[in-house]
Amino acid sequence: MKIIHTPRHLGHSGHVELNNGQIVPAFEKPERVAMILDAIGARGLGPLVEPTAHGLDPLLAVHDPAYVRFLAQAWELWTAEGRDTPALPSFWRAPGMRFIEPDAIDGKLGHFSFDAGCCIVAGTWDAVQAGADAALTGVDLLSGGERAAFALCRPPGHHAHAGTMGGYCFINNAAVAAQGLRDRGAARVAILDVDYHHGNGTQAIFYERGDVLVCNIHADPMQEFPYFLGYADETGAGAGEGFNANFPLPWGTDYEGWSAALEAACGRVNAFAPDALIVSLGVDTYKHDPISQFRLDSPDYVGIGRRIAALGLPTLFVMEGGYAVEAIGVNVANTLEGFEQA
Amino acid sequence: MKIIHTPRHLGHSGHVELNNGQIVPAFEKPERVAMILDAIGARGLGPLVEPTAHGLDPLLAVHDPAYVRFLAQAWELWTAEGRDTPALPSFWRAPGMRFIEPDAIDGKLGHFSFDAGCCIVAGTWDAVQAGADAALTGVDLLSGGERAAFALCRPPGHHAHAGTMGGYCFINNAAVAAQGLRDRGAARVAILDVDYHHGNGTQAIFYERGDVLVCNIHADPMQEFPYFLGYADETGAGAGEGFNANFPLPWGTDYEGWSAALEAACGRVNAFAPDALIVSLGVDTYKHDPISQFRLDSPDYVGIGRRIAALGLPTLFVMEGGYAVEAIGVNVANTLEGFEQA
Ligand SMILES: [Zn+2]
Ligand SMILES: [Zn+2]
């Protein structure tokens, strides 16, 4: 399958996060893509293709205009005050506070974010746009008849809400792609999020829509980020009632427990009979991931790819998390190879 | 006037905050109290008295039980995972996320906070309880017939909501004191918050009550923390409609502009005819404050104290912010002296 990649992700480098009460280099780093490219090349997967520019309209189809405007201006506003450190939010909204976009950049950062891990540097916005273009180029490939494609997006996207960044995510690439498929004629699109963390942004964006099914397999939010979304009783609302499915799993889940949830999620996708599938592909389910607590092993990802292929749907893989840099390439390549060989 | 102080505030030491994208020692530090004690001693103000223990019930009268339970357990839960760094929240709630208290301490920290500046160390909870006891001891003094008292609380309190810490604040000492006065028979209590920052917590706690008037003079939240509360159109709700008054002022405001707002606020207090007054005394309005942008000078604080005295009310001063350590003592002593000499 075609793998959509551009080195423009490198602009999002040198960023940091607040972790355990300390500022540390972000676990989400450029080397992740380098390792994936290495493994893909070693397996003969590909070819690599460059994303094509799609502009801001497809982003604005799922994100708030004020938020996109903020992302485009944030670094300029931050540095206008003489600062040269990476921009990190520091202040948020308590329950009962007002939904107002402040004039000050520190206030804007809090207004449009939900953690202290969504760090903006000089090249962030360009990298984010390039990632969204990669996802949209994948949409073009599927619309053109390809069975599958892999959008090697970086930074990831599934935590980004319509108007809020967080969890290393700025633009929700999977949501942009799902909307892109709808706009190109797909009546129903399913999103299967296999990242260790709940794809809260993706869920929230489509929560009241019946045309996009969102299925999430992830760590129980009682124990794990994003904490405040991803519970089993979140089944959609309004026209979207019944079109959101969460499979929270406890710390320590191994492939046996995890694949049972995958089977259930695939059952939901089958029943939905979508025209296309988007896989939010995170491999932080891996047993040695530095910020995660599941126990999947590298060979398990072959099985994941194979099971997804059995759905028999045009499939766009969109890269999300995975922070065990030494294994991320193998785990992603295993998933794609399992899919292709099915 | 009696000055209520205990060295137990020193337990809240070594804490940090996220500022400009970096972890730095908190501007809110123990030396603030040392400088105030020095200045008070040099002027012959006082005497110093120790706070008496009042237990948790008066805190629970204005704070959520789950929140108080969290504050009491946070350090234990944080260190139970082998961590020895100061506990800082890292994750919050995006609009649309659920109001759920997670099991994980990182999730709890976010659930109960609204910034990355409310840092918990081993001695924080003891210092916080001692501060609330100082405010309540002040209430006892006023109830016993004293004209005025000064509760030298540290950490400060006015940013703390019923269920949320932030802005260096954990328990809202001014709110605890106002409720304490009500419980001892005062029919109406006014709170005058002269700190540079809006006292969002105090406002929120009493927003729907007509028995406690809250007046705030502060930096415009469009430009300044807490950003999402403190606008002029917030006038109270329900039974509290008309009993909240905000006087947001632009960066660069000097005493001429500031004292006009004080005059207006004092007019509101007079019209309310309260039985007692609580002054949330922050001196971060000072021209050299490191995190603030007003231009009050040290002699101006004499005028503030004098104007407050002219209200002719039993008055409890409760210490809030002020981060220019070299001047905080002079500015606080000037306020108290202006009050006493009026
Ligand atoms: Zn993840
Ligand atoms: Zn302040």
CSV table of N, CA and C in Angstrom, one decimal, chain B residues 198-312:
chain,number,residue,atom,x,y,z
B,198,HIS,N,-8.1,38.6,39.7
B,198,HIS,CA,-9.5,38.4,40.1
B,198,HIS,C,-9.6,37.2,41.0
B,199,GLY,N,-10.4,37.4,42.1
B,199,GLY,CA,-10.7,36.3,43.1
B,199,GLY,C,-11.8,35.4,42.6
B,200,ASN,N,-11.5,34.7,41.5
B,200,ASN,CA,-12.5,33.9,40.9
B,200,ASN,C,-13.2,32.9,41.8
B,201,GLY,N,-12.4,32.3,42.7
B,201,GLY,CA,-12.9,31.3,43.6
B,201,GLY,C,-14.0,31.9,44.5
B,202,THR,N,-13.6,33.0,45.1
B,202,THR,CA,-14.5,33.7,46.0
B,202,THR,C,-15.8,34.1,45.3
B,203,GLN,N,-15.6,34.7,44.1
B,203,GLN,CA,-16.8,35.0,43.3
B,203,GLN,C,-17.7,33.8,43.1
B,204,ALA,N,-17.1,32.7,42.6
B,204,ALA,CA,-17.9,31.5,42.3
B,204,ALA,C,-18.6,30.9,43.5
B,205,ILE,N,-17.9,30.9,44.6
B,205,ILE,CA,-18.5,30.3,45.8
B,205,ILE,C,-19.8,31.0,46.3
B,206,PHE,N,-19.8,32.4,46.1
B,206,PHE,CA,-20.9,33.1,46.6
B,206,PHE,C,-21.8,33.7,45.5
B,207,TYR,N,-21.6,33.2,44.3
B,207,TYR,CA,-22.2,33.8,43.1
B,207,TYR,C,-23.8,33.8,43.2
B,208,GLU,N,-24.3,32.8,43.8
B,208,GLU,CA,-25.8,32.7,43.8
B,208,GLU,C,-26.3,33.0,45.2
B,209,ARG,N,-25.5,33.8,46.0
B,209,ARG,CA,-26.0,34.1,47.4
B,209,ARG,C,-26.1,35.6,47.5
B,210,GLY,N,-27.1,36.0,48.2
B,210,GLY,CA,-27.4,37.5,48.5
B,210,GLY,C,-26.9,37.9,49.8
B,211,ASP,N,-26.4,37.0,50.6
B,211,ASP,CA,-25.9,37.3,52.0
B,211,ASP,C,-24.4,37.7,52.0
B,212,VAL,N,-23.7,37.5,50.9
B,212,VAL,CA,-22.3,37.8,50.9
B,212,VAL,C,-22.0,38.6,49.6
B,213,LEU,N,-21.7,39.9,49.8
B,213,LEU,CA,-21.4,40.7,48.6
B,213,LEU,C,-19.9,40.5,48.3
B,214,VAL,N,-19.6,40.3,47.1
B,214,VAL,CA,-18.2,40.1,46.6
B,214,VAL,C,-17.8,41.2,45.6
B,215,CYS,N,-16.8,42.0,46.0
B,215,CYS,CA,-16.3,43.1,45.1
B,215,CYS,C,-14.9,42.8,44.8
B,216,ASN,N,-14.5,42.8,43.5
B,216,ASN,CA,-13.2,42.5,43.1
B,216,ASN,C,-12.6,43.7,42.2
B,217,ILE,N,-11.4,44.1,42.6
B,217,ILE,CA,-10.7,45.1,41.7
B,217,ILE,C,-9.4,44.4,41.2
B,218,HIS,N,-9.3,44.3,39.9
B,218,HIS,CA,-8.2,43.4,39.4
B,218,HIS,C,-7.9,43.7,37.9
B,219,ALA,N,-6.9,43.0,37.5
B,219,ALA,CA,-6.5,43.1,36.1
B,219,ALA,C,-7.5,42.5,35.2
B,220,ASP,N,-7.8,43.1,34.0
B,220,ASP,CA,-8.7,42.6,33.1
B,220,ASP,C,-8.4,41.2,32.7
B,221,PRO,N,-9.3,40.2,32.9
B,221,PRO,CA,-9.0,38.8,32.6
B,221,PRO,C,-8.8,38.6,31.1
B,222,MET,N,-9.2,39.5,30.2
B,222,MET,CA,-8.8,39.3,28.8
B,222,MET,C,-7.3,39.3,28.7
B,223,GLN,N,-6.6,39.9,29.6
B,223,GLN,CA,-5.1,40.0,29.5
B,223,GLN,C,-4.4,39.2,30.6
B,224,GLU,N,-5.2,38.8,31.6
B,224,GLU,CA,-4.5,38.3,32.8
B,224,GLU,C,-5.2,37.1,33.4
B,225,PHE,N,-4.4,36.2,34.0
B,225,PHE,CA,-5.0,35.2,34.9
B,225,PHE,C,-6.0,35.8,35.8
B,226,PRO,N,-7.2,35.1,36.1
B,226,PRO,CA,-7.5,33.8,35.7
B,226,PRO,C,-8.2,33.7,34.3
B,227,TYR,N,-8.3,34.7,33.5
B,227,TYR,CA,-8.7,34.7,32.1
B,227,TYR,C,-10.2,34.4,31.9
B,228,PHE,N,-10.7,33.4,32.6
B,228,PHE,CA,-12.0,32.9,32.2
B,228,PHE,C,-13.1,33.3,33.3
B,229,LEU,N,-12.8,34.3,34.1
B,229,LEU,CA,-13.7,34.8,35.1
B,229,LEU,C,-13.2,36.2,35.5
B,230,GLY,N,-14.1,37.1,35.9
B,230,GLY,CA,-13.7,38.4,36.4
B,230,GLY,C,-14.1,39.5,35.5
B,231,TYR,N,-15.0,39.3,34.6
B,231,TYR,CA,-15.5,40.3,33.6
B,231,TYR,C,-16.6,41.2,34.3
B,232,ALA,N,-16.7,42.4,33.8
B,232,ALA,CA,-17.6,43.4,34.4
B,232,ALA,C,-19.1,42.9,34.4
B,233,ASP,N,-19.4,42.1,33.4
B,233,ASP,CA,-20.8,41.7,33.3
B,233,ASP,C,-21.2,40.6,34.3
B,234,GLU,N,-20.3,40.1,35.1
B,234,GLU,CA,-20.7,39.1,36.1
B,234,GLU,C,-21.2,39.7,37.4
B,235,THR,N,-22.5,39.8,37.5
B,235,THR,CA,-23.1,40.5,38.6
B,235,THR,C,-23.9,39.6,39.6
B,236,GLY,N,-23.6,38.3,39.5
B,236,GLY,CA,-24.4,37.4,40.4
B,236,GLY,C,-25.5,36.7,39.6
B,237,ALA,N,-26.1,35.7,40.3
B,237,ALA,CA,-27.1,35.0,39.6
B,237,ALA,C,-28.1,34.5,40.7
B,238,GLY,N,-29.4,34.3,40.3
B,238,GLY,CA,-30.4,33.9,41.3
B,238,GLY,C,-30.5,34.8,42.5
B,239,ALA,N,-30.5,34.2,43.7
B,239,ALA,CA,-30.6,35.1,44.9
B,239,ALA,C,-29.4,36.0,45.0
B,240,GLY,N,-28.3,35.7,44.2
B,240,GLY,CA,-27.1,36.5,44.3
B,240,GLY,C,-27.0,37.6,43.3
B,241,GLU,N,-28.0,37.7,42.4
B,241,GLU,CA,-28.0,38.7,41.4
B,241,GLU,C,-27.9,40.1,42.0
B,242,GLY,N,-26.9,40.9,41.6
B,242,GLY,CA,-26.6,42.2,42.1
B,242,GLY,C,-25.7,42.2,43.3
B,243,PHE,N,-25.2,41.0,43.7
B,243,PHE,CA,-24.3,40.9,44.9
B,243,PHE,C,-22.9,40.5,44.5
B,244,ASN,N,-22.5,40.7,43.2
B,244,ASN,CA,-21.1,40.5,42.8
B,244,ASN,C,-20.8,41.7,41.9
B,245,ALA,N,-19.6,42.3,42.2
B,245,ALA,CA,-19.2,43.5,41.4
B,245,ALA,C,-17.7,43.3,41.0
B,246,ASN,N,-17.5,43.4,39.7
B,246,ASN,CA,-16.1,43.3,39.2
B,246,ASN,C,-15.7,44.6,38.6
B,247,PHE,N,-14.4,45.0,39.0
B,247,PHE,CA,-13.8,46.2,38.5
B,247,PHE,C,-12.5,45.8,37.7
B,248,PRO,N,-12.6,45.3,36.5
B,248,PRO,CA,-11.4,44.9,35.8
B,248,PRO,C,-10.7,46.2,35.3
B,249,LEU,N,-9.4,46.2,35.4
B,249,LEU,CA,-8.6,47.4,35.0
B,249,LEU,C,-7.5,47.0,34.0
B,250,PRO,N,-7.1,47.8,33.1
B,250,PRO,CA,-6.1,47.4,32.1
B,250,PRO,C,-4.7,47.4,32.7
B,251,TRP,N,-3.8,46.7,32.1
B,251,TRP,CA,-2.4,46.7,32.4
B,251,TRP,C,-1.9,48.2,32.5
B,252,GLY,N,-1.0,48.4,33.4
B,252,GLY,CA,-0.5,49.8,33.5
B,252,GLY,C,-1.3,50.7,34.4
B,253,THR,N,-2.4,50.2,35.0
B,253,THR,CA,-3.2,51.1,35.9
B,253,THR,C,-2.4,51.6,37.1
B,254,ASP,N,-2.4,52.9,37.3
B,254,ASP,CA,-1.7,53.5,38.5
B,254,ASP,C,-2.7,53.7,39.6
B,255,TYR,N,-2.2,54.3,40.7
B,255,TYR,CA,-3.1,54.5,41.8
B,255,TYR,C,-4.3,55.4,41.6
B,256,GLU,N,-4.1,56.3,40.7
B,256,GLU,CA,-5.3,57.2,40.4
B,256,GLU,C,-6.4,56.4,39.8
B,257,GLY,N,-6.1,55.6,38.8
B,257,GLY,CA,-7.2,54.7,38.2
B,257,GLY,C,-7.7,53.7,39.2
B,258,TRP,N,-6.7,53.1,39.9
B,258,TRP,CA,-7.1,52.0,40.8
B,258,TRP,C,-7.9,52.5,42.0
B,259,SER,N,-7.6,53.7,42.5
B,259,SER,CA,-8.3,54.2,43.7
B,259,SER,C,-9.7,54.6,43.3
B,260,ALA,N,-9.9,55.0,42.0
B,260,ALA,CA,-11.3,55.3,41.6
B,260,ALA,C,-12.1,54.0,41.6
B,261,ALA,N,-11.6,52.9,41.2
B,261,ALA,CA,-12.3,51.6,41.4
B,261,ALA,C,-12.5,51.3,42.8
B,262,LEU,N,-11.5,51.5,43.7
B,262,LEU,CA,-11.7,51.3,45.1
B,262,LEU,C,-12.9,52.1,45.6
B,263,GLU,N,-13.0,53.3,45.2
B,263,GLU,CA,-14.0,54.2,45.7
B,263,GLU,C,-15.4,53.6,45.3
B,264,ALA,N,-15.5,53.2,44.0
B,264,ALA,CA,-16.7,52.6,43.5
B,264,ALA,C,-17.1,51.3,44.3
B,265,ALA,N,-16.0,50.5,44.6
B,265,ALA,CA,-16.3,49.3,45.3
B,265,ALA,C,-16.7,49.6,46.8
B,266,CYS,N,-16.1,50.6,47.4
B,266,CYS,CA,-16.5,51.0,48.7
B,266,CYS,C,-17.9,51.5,48.7
B,267,GLY,N,-18.3,52.2,47.7
B,267,GLY,CA,-19.7,52.6,47.6
B,267,GLY,C,-20.7,51.4,47.6
B,268,ARG,N,-20.3,50.3,46.9
B,268,ARG,CA,-21.1,49.1,46.9
B,268,ARG,C,-21.1,48.5,48.3
B,269,VAL,N,-20.0,48.5,48.9
B,269,VAL,CA,-20.0,47.9,50.3
B,269,VAL,C,-20.9,48.7,51.2
B,270,ASN,N,-20.7,50.0,51.2
B,270,ASN,CA,-21.6,50.9,52.0
B,270,ASN,C,-23.1,50.6,51.8
B,271,ALA,N,-23.5,50.5,50.5
B,271,ALA,CA,-24.9,50.3,50.2
B,271,ALA,C,-25.4,49.0,50.7
B,272,PHE,N,-24.5,48.0,50.8
B,272,PHE,CA,-24.9,46.7,51.2
B,272,PHE,C,-25.1,46.7,52.7
B,273,ALA,N,-24.5,47.6,53.4
B,273,ALA,CA,-24.5,47.7,54.9
B,273,ALA,C,-24.3,46.4,55.6
B,274,PRO,N,-23.1,45.8,55.4
B,274,PRO,CA,-22.8,44.5,56.0
B,274,PRO,C,-22.5,44.6,57.5
B,275,ASP,N,-22.5,43.5,58.1
B,275,ASP,CA,-22.1,43.5,59.6
B,275,ASP,C,-20.6,43.4,59.7
B,276,ALA,N,-19.9,42.9,58.7
B,276,ALA,CA,-18.5,42.8,58.8
B,276,ALA,C,-17.9,42.8,57.4
B,277,LEU,N,-16.6,43.1,57.3
B,277,LEU,CA,-15.9,43.1,56.0
B,277,LEU,C,-14.7,42.2,56.1
B,278,ILE,N,-14.5,41.5,55.0
B,278,ILE,CA,-13.3,40.7,54.8
B,278,ILE,C,-12.5,41.3,53.6
B,279,VAL,N,-11.3,41.6,53.8
B,279,VAL,CA,-10.4,42.2,52.8
B,279,VAL,C,-9.5,41.1,52.3
B,280,SER,N,-9.6,40.7,51.0
B,280,SER,CA,-8.6,39.8,50.4
B,280,SER,C,-7.5,40.6,50.0
B,281,LEU,N,-6.4,40.6,50.9
B,281,LEU,CA,-5.3,41.6,50.7
B,281,LEU,C,-4.2,41.0,49.9
B,282,GLY,N,-4.2,41.3,48.6
B,282,GLY,CA,-3.0,41.0,47.8
B,282,GLY,C,-2.3,42.3,47.5
B,283,VAL,N,-1.0,42.3,47.5
B,283,VAL,CA,-0.3,43.5,47.2
B,283,VAL,C,0.6,43.4,45.9
B,284,ASP,N,0.1,42.5,45.0
B,284,ASP,CA,0.7,42.3,43.7
B,284,ASP,C,0.3,43.4,42.7
B,285,THR,N,-0.5,44.3,43.2
B,285,THR,CA,-0.7,45.6,42.5
B,285,THR,C,0.5,46.5,42.4
B,286,TYR,N,1.5,46.1,43.2
B,286,TYR,CA,2.7,46.9,43.3
B,286,TYR,C,3.5,47.0,42.0
B,287,LYS,N,4.1,48.2,41.8
B,287,LYS,CA,4.7,48.5,40.4
B,287,LYS,C,5.8,47.5,40.1
B,288,HIS,N,6.5,47.0,41.0
B,288,HIS,CA,7.6,46.1,40.7
B,288,HIS,C,7.3,44.6,40.9
B,289,ASP,N,6.0,44.3,41.1
B,289,ASP,CA,5.6,42.9,41.2
B,289,ASP,C,6.1,42.1,40.0
B,290,PRO,N,6.7,40.9,40.2
B,290,PRO,CA,7.3,40.2,39.0
B,290,PRO,C,6.3,39.6,38.1
B,291,ILE,N,5.1,39.4,38.5
B,291,ILE,CA,4.1,38.7,37.6
B,291,ILE,C,2.9,39.6,37.3
B,292,SER,N,3.0,40.9,37.7
B,292,SER,CA,1.8,41.7,37.5
B,292,SER,C,2.1,43.0,36.8
B,293,GLN,N,1.1,43.8,36.4
B,293,GLN,CA,1.3,44.9,35.5
B,293,GLN,C,0.5,46.1,36.0
B,294,PHE,N,0.3,46.3,37.3
B,294,PHE,CA,-0.2,47.6,37.8
B,294,PHE,C,0.9,48.4,38.3
B,295,ARG,N,0.6,49.7,38.7
B,295,ARG,CA,1.7,50.6,39.0
B,295,ARG,C,1.6,51.2,40.3
B,296,LEU,N,1.0,50.5,41.3
B,296,LEU,CA,0.8,51.1,42.6
B,296,LEU,C,2.2,51.2,43.3
B,297,ASP,N,2.4,52.2,44.1
B,297,ASP,CA,3.7,52.4,44.8
B,297,ASP,C,3.4,52.2,46.3
B,298,SER,N,4.5,52.0,47.0
B,298,SER,CA,4.3,51.6,48.4
B,298,SER,C,3.5,52.6,49.2
B,299,PRO,N,3.7,54.0,49.1
B,299,PRO,CA,2.8,54.9,49.9
B,299,PRO,C,1.3,54.8,49.6
B,300,ASP,N,1.0,54.2,48.4
B,300,ASP,CA,-0.4,54.1,48.0
B,300,ASP,C,-1.1,53.2,49.0
B,301,TYR,N,-0.4,52.2,49.5
B,301,TYR,CA,-1.1,51.2,50.4
B,301,TYR,C,-1.6,51.8,51.7
B,302,VAL,N,-0.9,52.9,52.1
B,302,VAL,CA,-1.4,53.6,53.3
B,302,VAL,C,-2.8,54.2,53.0
B,303,GLY,N,-3.0,54.7,51.8
B,303,GLY,CA,-4.3,55.2,51.3
B,303,GLY,C,-5.3,54.1,51.3
B,304,ILE,N,-4.9,53.0,50.8
B,304,ILE,CA,-5.9,51.9,50.7
B,304,ILE,C,-6.4,51.5,52.1
B,305,GLY,N,-5.4,51.4,53.0
B,305,GLY,CA,-5.9,51.0,54.4
B,305,GLY,C,-6.8,52.1,55.0
B,306,ARG,N,-6.4,53.3,54.8
B,306,ARG,CA,-7.2,54.4,55.3
B,306,ARG,C,-8.7,54.4,54.7
B,307,ARG,N,-8.7,54.2,53.4
B,307,ARG,CA,-10.1,54.2,52.8
B,307,ARG,C,-10.9,53.0,53.3
B,308,ILE,N,-10.3,51.9,53.5
B,308,ILE,CA,-11.0,50.7,54.0
B,308,ILE,C,-11.5,51.0,55.4
B,309,ALA,N,-10.6,51.6,56.2
B,309,ALA,CA,-11.0,51.9,57.6
B,309,ALA,C,-12.3,52.9,57.6
B,310,ALA,N,-12.3,53.8,56.7
B,310,ALA,CA,-13.4,54.7,56.6
B,310,ALA,C,-14.8,54.1,56.4
B,311,LEU,N,-14.8,52.8,56.0
B,311,LEU,CA,-16.0,52.0,55.9
B,311,LEU,C,-16.6,51.8,57.3
B,312,GLY,N,-15.8,51.9,58.3
B,312,GLY,CA,-16.3,51.8,59.6
B,312,GLY,C,-16.8,50.4,60.0
